[in-house]
C-alpha positions as a Markdown table, in Angstrom:
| # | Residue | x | y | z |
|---|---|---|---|---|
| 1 | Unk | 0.0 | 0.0 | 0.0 |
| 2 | Unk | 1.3 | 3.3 | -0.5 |
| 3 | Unk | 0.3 | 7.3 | 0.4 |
| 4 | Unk | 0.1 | 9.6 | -1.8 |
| 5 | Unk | 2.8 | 12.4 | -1.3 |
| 6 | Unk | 2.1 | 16.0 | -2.3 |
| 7 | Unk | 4.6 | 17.4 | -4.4 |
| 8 | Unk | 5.3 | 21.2 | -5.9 |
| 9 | Unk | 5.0 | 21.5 | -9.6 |
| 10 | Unk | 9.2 | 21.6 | -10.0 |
| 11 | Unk | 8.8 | 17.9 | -9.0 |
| 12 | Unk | 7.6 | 17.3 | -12.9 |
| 13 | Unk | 11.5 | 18.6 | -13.9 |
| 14 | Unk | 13.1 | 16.7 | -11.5 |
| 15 | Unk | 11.8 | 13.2 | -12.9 |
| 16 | Unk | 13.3 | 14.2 | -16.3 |
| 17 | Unk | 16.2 | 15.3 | -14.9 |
| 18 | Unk | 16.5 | 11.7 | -12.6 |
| 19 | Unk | 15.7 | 9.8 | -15.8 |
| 20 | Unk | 18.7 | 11.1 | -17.9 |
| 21 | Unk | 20.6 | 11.0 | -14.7 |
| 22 | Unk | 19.9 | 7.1 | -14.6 |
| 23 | Unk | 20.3 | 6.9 | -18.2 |
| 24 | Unk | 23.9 | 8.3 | -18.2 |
| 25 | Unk | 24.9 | 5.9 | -15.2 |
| 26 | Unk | 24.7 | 2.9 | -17.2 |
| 27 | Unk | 23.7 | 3.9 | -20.9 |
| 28 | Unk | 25.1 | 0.5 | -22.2 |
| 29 | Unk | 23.2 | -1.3 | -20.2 |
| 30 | Unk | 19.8 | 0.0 | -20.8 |
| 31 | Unk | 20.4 | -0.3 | -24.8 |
| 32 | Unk | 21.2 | -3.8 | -24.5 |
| 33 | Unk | 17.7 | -4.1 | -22.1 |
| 34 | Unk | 16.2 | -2.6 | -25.1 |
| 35 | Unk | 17.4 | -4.5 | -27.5 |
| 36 | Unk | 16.7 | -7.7 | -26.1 |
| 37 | Unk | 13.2 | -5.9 | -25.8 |
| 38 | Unk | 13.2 | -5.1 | -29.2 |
| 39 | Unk | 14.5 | -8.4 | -30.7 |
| 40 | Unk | 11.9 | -10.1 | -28.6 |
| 41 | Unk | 8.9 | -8.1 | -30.0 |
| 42 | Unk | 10.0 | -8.8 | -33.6 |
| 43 | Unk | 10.7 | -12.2 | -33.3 |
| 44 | Unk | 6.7 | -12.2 | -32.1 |
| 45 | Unk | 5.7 | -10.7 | -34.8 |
| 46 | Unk | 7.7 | -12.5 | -37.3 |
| 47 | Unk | 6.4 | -16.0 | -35.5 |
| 48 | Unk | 2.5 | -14.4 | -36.3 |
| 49 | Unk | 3.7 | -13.7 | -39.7 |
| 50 | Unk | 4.5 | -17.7 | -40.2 |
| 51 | Unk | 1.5 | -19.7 | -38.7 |
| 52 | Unk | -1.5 | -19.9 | -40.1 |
| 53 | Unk | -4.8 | -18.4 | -39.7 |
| 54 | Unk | -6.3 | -18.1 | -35.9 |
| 55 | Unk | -2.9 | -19.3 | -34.3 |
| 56 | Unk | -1.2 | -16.4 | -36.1 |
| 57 | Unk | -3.7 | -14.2 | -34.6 |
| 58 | Unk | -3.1 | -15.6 | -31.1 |
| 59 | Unk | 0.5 | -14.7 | -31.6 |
| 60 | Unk | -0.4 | -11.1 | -32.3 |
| 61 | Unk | -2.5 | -10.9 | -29.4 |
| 62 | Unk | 0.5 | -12.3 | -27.3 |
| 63 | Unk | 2.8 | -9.3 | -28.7 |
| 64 | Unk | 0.1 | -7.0 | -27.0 |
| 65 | Unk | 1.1 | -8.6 | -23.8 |
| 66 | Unk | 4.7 | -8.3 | -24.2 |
| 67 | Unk | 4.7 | -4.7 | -24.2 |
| 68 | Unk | 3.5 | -4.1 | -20.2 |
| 69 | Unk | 5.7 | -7.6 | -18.7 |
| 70 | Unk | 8.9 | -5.5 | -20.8 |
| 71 | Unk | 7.8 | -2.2 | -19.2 |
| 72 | Unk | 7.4 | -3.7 | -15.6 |
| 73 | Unk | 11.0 | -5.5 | -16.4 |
| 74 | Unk | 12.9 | -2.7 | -17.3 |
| 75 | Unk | 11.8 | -0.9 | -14.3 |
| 76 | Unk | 13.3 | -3.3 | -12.4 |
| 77 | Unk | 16.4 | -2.8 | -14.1 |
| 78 | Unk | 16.4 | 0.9 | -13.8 |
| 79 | Unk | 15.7 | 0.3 | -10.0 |
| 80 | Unk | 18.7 | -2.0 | -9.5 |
| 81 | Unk | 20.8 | 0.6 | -11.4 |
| 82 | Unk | 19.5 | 3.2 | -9.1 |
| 83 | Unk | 20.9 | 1.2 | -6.3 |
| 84 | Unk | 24.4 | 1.0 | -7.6 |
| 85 | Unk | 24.1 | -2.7 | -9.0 |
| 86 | Unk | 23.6 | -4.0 | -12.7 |
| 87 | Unk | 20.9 | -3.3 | -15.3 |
| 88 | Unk | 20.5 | -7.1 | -17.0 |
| 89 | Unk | 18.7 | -8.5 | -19.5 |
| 90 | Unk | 17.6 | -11.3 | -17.4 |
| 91 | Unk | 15.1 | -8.4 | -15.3 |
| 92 | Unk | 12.9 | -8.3 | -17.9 |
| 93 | Unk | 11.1 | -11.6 | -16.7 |
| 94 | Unk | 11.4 | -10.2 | -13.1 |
| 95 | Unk | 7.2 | -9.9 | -13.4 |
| 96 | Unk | 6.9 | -13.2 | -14.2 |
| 97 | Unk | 9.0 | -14.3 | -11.2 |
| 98 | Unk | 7.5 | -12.4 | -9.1 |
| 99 | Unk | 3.4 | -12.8 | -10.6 |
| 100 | Unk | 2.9 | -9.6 | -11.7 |
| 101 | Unk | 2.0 | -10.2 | -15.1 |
| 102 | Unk | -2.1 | -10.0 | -14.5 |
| 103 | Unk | -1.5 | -7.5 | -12.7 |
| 104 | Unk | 0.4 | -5.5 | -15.7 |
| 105 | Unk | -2.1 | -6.0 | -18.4 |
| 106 | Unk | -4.9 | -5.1 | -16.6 |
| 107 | Unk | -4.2 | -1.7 | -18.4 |
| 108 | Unk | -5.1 | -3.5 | -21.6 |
| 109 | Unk | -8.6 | -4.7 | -20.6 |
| 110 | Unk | -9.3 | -1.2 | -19.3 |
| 111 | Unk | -8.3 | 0.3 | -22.9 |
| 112 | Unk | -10.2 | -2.1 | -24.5 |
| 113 | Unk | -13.1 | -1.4 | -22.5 |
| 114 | Unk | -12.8 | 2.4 | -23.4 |
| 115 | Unk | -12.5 | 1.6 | -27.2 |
| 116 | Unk | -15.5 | -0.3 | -27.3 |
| 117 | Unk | -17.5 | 2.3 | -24.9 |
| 118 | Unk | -16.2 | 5.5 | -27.0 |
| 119 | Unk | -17.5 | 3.2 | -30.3 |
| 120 | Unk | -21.1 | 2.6 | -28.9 |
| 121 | Unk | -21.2 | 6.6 | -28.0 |
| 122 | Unk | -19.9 | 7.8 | -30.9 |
| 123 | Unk | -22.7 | 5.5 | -32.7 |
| 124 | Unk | -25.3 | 6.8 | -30.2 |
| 125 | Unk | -24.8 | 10.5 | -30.9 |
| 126 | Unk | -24.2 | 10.3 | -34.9 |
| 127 | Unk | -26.5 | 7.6 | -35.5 |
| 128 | Unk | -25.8 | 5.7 | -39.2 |
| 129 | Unk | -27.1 | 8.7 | -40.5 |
| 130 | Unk | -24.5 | 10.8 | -39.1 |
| 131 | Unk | -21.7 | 7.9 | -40.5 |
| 132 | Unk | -23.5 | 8.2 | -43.9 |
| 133 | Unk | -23.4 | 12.4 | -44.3 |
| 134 | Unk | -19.4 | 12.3 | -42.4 |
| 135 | Unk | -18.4 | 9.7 | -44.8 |
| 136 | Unk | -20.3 | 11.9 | -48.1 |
| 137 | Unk | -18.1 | 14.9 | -46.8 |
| 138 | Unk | -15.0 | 13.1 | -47.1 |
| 139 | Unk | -15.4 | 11.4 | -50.8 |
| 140 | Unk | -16.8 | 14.8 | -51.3 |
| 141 | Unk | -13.4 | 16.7 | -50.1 |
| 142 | Unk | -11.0 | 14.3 | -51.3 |
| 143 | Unk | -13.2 | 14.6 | -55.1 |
| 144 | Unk | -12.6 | 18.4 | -54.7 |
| 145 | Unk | -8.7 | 17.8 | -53.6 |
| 146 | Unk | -7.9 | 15.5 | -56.9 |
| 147 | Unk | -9.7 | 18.3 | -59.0 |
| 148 | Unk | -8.2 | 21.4 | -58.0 |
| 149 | Unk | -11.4 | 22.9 | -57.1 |
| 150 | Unk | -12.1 | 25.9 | -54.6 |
| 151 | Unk | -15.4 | 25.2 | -52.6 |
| 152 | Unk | -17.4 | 28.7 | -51.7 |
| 153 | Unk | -18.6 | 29.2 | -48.4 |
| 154 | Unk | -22.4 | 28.6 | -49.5 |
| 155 | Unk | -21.0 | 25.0 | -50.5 |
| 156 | Unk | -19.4 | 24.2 | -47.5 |
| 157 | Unk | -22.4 | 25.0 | -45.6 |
| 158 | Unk | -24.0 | 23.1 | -48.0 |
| 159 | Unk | -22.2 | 20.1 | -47.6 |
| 160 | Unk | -21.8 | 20.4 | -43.5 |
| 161 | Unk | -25.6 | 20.4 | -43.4 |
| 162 | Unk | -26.2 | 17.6 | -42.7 |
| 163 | Unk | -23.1 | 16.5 | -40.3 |
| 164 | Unk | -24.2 | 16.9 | -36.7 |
| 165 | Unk | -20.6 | 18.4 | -36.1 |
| 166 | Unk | -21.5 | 19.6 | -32.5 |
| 167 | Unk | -22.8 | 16.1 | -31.1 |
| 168 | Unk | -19.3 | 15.3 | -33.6 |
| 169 | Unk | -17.0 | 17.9 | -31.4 |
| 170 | Unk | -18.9 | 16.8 | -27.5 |
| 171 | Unk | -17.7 | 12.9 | -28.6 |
| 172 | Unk | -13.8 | 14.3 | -29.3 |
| 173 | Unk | -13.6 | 16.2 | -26.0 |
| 174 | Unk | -15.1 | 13.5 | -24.1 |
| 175 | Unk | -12.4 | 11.2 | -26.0 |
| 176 | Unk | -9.6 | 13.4 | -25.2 |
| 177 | Unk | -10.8 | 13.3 | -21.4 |
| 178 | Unk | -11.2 | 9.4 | -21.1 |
| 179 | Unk | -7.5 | 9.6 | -23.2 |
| 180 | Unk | -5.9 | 11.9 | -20.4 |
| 181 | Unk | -7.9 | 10.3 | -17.5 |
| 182 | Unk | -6.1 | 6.7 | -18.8 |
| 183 | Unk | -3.1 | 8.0 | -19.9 |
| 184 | Unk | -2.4 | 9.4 | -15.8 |
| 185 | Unk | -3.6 | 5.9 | -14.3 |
| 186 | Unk | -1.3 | 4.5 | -16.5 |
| 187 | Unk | 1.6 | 6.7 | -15.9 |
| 188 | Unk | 2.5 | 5.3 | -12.2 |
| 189 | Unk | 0.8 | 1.5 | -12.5 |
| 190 | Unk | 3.6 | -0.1 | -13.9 |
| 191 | Unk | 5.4 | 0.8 | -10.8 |
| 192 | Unk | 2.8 | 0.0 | -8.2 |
| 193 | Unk | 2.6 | -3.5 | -9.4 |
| 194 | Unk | 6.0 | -3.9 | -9.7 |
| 195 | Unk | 7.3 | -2.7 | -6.2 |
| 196 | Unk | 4.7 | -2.0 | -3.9 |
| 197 | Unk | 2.6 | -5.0 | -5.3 |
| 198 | Unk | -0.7 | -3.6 | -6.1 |
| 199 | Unk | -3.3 | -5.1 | -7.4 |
| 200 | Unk | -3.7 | -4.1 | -11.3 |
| 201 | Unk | -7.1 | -2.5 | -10.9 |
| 202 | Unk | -5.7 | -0.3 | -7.5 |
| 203 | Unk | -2.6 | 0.8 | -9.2 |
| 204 | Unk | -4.4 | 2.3 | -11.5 |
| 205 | Unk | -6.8 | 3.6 | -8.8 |
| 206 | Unk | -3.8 | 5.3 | -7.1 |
| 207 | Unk | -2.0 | 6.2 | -10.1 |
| 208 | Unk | -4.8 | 8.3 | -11.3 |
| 209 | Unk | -5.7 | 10.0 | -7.8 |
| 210 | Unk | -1.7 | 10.7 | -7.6 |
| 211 | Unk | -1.6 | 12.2 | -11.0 |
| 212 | Unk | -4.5 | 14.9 | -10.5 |
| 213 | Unk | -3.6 | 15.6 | -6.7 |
| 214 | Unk | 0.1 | 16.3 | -8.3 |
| 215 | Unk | -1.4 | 17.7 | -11.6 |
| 216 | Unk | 0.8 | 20.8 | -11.8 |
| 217 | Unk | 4.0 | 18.6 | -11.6 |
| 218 | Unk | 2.9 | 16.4 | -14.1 |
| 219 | Unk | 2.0 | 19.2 | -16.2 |
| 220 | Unk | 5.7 | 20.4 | -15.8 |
| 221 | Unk | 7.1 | 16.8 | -16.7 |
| 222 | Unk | 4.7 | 17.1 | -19.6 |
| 223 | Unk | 5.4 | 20.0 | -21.1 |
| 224 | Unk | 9.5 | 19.5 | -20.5 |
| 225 | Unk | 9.0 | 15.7 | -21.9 |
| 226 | Unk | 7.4 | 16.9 | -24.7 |
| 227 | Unk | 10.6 | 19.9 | -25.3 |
| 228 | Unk | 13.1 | 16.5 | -24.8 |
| 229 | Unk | 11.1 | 14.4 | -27.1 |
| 230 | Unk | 11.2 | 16.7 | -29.8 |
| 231 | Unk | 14.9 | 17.6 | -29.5 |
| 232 | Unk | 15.9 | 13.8 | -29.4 |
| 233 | Unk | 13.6 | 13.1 | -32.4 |
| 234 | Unk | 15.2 | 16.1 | -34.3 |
| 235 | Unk | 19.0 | 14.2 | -33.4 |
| 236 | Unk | 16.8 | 10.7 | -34.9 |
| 237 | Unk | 15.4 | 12.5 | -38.1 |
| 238 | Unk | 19.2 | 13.5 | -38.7 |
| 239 | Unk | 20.1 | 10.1 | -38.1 |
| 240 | Unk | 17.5 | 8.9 | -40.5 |
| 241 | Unk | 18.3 | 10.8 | -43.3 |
| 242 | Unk | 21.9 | 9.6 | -43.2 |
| 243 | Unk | 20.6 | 5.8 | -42.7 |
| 244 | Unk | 18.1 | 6.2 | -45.9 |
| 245 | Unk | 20.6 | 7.5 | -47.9 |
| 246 | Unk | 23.0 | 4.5 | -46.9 |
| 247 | Unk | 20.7 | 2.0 | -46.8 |
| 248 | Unk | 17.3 | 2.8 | -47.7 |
| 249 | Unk | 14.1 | 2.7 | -46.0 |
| 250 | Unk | 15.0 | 0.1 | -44.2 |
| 251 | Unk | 17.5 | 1.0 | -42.9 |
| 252 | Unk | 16.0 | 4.1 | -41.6 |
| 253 | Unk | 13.3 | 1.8 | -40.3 |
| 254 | Unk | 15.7 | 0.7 | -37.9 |
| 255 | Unk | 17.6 | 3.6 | -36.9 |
| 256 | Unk | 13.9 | 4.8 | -36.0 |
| 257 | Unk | 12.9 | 1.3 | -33.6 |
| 258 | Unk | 16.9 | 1.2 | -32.6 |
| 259 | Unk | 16.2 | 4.6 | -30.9 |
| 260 | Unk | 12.7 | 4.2 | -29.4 |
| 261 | Unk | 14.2 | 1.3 | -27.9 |
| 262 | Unk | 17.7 | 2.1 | -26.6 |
| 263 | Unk | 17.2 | 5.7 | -25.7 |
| 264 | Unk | 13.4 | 6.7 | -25.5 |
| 265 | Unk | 12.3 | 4.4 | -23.8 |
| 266 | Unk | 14.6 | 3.7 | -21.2 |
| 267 | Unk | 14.1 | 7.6 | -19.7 |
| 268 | Unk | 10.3 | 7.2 | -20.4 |
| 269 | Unk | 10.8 | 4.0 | -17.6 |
| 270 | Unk | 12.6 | 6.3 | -15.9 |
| 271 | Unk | 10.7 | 9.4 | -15.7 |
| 272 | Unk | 8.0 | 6.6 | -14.2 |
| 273 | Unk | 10.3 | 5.0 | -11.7 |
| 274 | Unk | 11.3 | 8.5 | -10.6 |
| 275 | Unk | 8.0 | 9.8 | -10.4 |
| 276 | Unk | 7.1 | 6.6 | -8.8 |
| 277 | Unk | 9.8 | 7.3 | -6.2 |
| 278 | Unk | 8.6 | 10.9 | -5.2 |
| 279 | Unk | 5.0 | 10.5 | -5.4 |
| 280 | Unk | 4.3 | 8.2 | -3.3 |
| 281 | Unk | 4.9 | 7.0 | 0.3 |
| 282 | Unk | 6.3 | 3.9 | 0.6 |
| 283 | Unk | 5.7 | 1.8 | 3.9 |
| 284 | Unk | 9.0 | 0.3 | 4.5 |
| 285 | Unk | 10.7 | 2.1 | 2.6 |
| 286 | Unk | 12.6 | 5.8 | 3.1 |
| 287 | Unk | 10.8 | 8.3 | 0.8 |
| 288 | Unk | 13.0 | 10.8 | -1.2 |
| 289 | Unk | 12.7 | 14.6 | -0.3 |
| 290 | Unk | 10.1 | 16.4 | -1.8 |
| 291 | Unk | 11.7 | 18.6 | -3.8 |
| 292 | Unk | 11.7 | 22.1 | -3.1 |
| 293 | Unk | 10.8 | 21.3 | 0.7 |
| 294 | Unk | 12.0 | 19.4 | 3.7 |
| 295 | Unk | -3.6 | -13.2 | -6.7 |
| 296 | Unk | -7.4 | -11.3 | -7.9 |
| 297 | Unk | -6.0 | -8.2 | -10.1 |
| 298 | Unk | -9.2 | -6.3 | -9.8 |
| 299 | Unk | -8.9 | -6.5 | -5.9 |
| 300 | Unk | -8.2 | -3.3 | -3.3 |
């Protein structure tokens, strides 16, 4: 069980800067984690490529799975390397050792869930009717792209007539909430599984009440992420270019996964494990300063 700490909104720059301080205290390590992550997921895929019909399938639905038991591992391995000892490839199965994997992809379920709710409302407010006049807008537009033609305004009332745009524009905020609301119990459940043993369903309890109690240092960490993303995916595109030019698409293909992999990922994990760290109260365990001051997976 853990308590939710309250931290100031500079505690959103401190988990970036704790991720790429882990990172750079055993870089080698953590590429060779995501590697063996990498290789693992292709090797899936490749295997769902080979067998037939419904087994195939099964396969692909397997590589879903592989996604959260890697996550949980590699937070292991960032934790060891937090406490001085080595990042291995062999803490990637540390969920499966210690039973978390239910627990893990009970995330999965819950997007699932929201997929097929968001579908059924998005049906309920358009109706077929709605589907029919948004889909006669779009062969309509894409008609007017190939032909060069400027549409005046009385023609694009015309054609919006008939598209219920506002029930259209309610179901893409309330998606964007249900997105933002999942995307913050997803954030810390990884974690809470992995190392204070949470349920599934609780973690992601606690990692959304966390996430809006501390929603000004996760809108830091957001914002900042979002600045370091976008400079490491400028160094990647540069990267890229040199790799199609050498080697093709393919090549730049894999200069693309090699770096979501190796680099990307491993402060993503990171980020979480640090956040992780600070946010929460850990019963026997010694909590961090707050910076800037002194079996059933659906159970509780």
């Amino acid at each position: 069980m853990s308590e939710i700490r309250k931290l100031p909104a500079s505690a959103g720059a401190q988990w970036l800067l704790d991720a790429f301080s882990l990172y750079a205290r055993a870089p080698m390590q953590l590429a060779v984690i995501g590697v063996v992550w990498m290789l693992t997921t292709s090797l899936i895929l490749l295997l769902a490529q080979l067998l037939p019909g419904w087994l195939g399938l099964m396969v692909q639905l397997l590589s879903l799975a592989v996604g959260p038991l890697m996550f949980g591992g590699m937070l292991w391995a960032v934790s060891e390397i937090d406490q001085g000892r080595p990042g291995l490839p062999t803490h990637l199965l540390q969920p499966i050792r210690d039973r978390r994997v239910t627990h893990l992809l009970v995330p999965l379920a819950i997007q699932l869930i929201a997929i097929i709710a968001l579908g059924t409302l998005l049906f309920a407010l358009i109706g077929s009717e709605g589907f029919g006049a948004f889909n006669d807008l779009l062969h309509r537009a894409q008609e007017l792209q190939q032909s060069g033609k400027q549409l005046s305004n009385e023609e694009t009332l015309a054609l919006m007539a008939n598209v219920p745009v506002k029930r259209i524009m309610l179901w893409i905020l309330i998606a964007f909430a249900t997105f933002v609301a999942l995307s913050m119990a997803m954030f810390a459940q990884p974690a809470l599984v992995v190392f204070d043993r949470q349920s599934g369903m609780h973690a992601l309890r606690m990692s959304l009440q966390g996430c809006i109690e501390n929603f000004p240092a996760m809108a830091v960490f957001m914002v900042l992420g979002l600045i370091a993303a976008m400079c490491i995916y400028f160094l990647v595109f540069v990267l890229m270019q040199v790799a199609l030019l050498l080697g093709g698409m393919g090549a730049a293909a894999f200069v693309m996964q090699l770096s979501m992999t190796t680099v990307i990922m491993p402060l993503y994990v990171g980020a979480v494990y640090a956040a992780w760290k600070q946010m929460f109260a850990h019963r026997g365990r010694t909590p961090p300063p707050v910076p800037g001051g002194p079996g059933n997976v659906f159970a509780a």
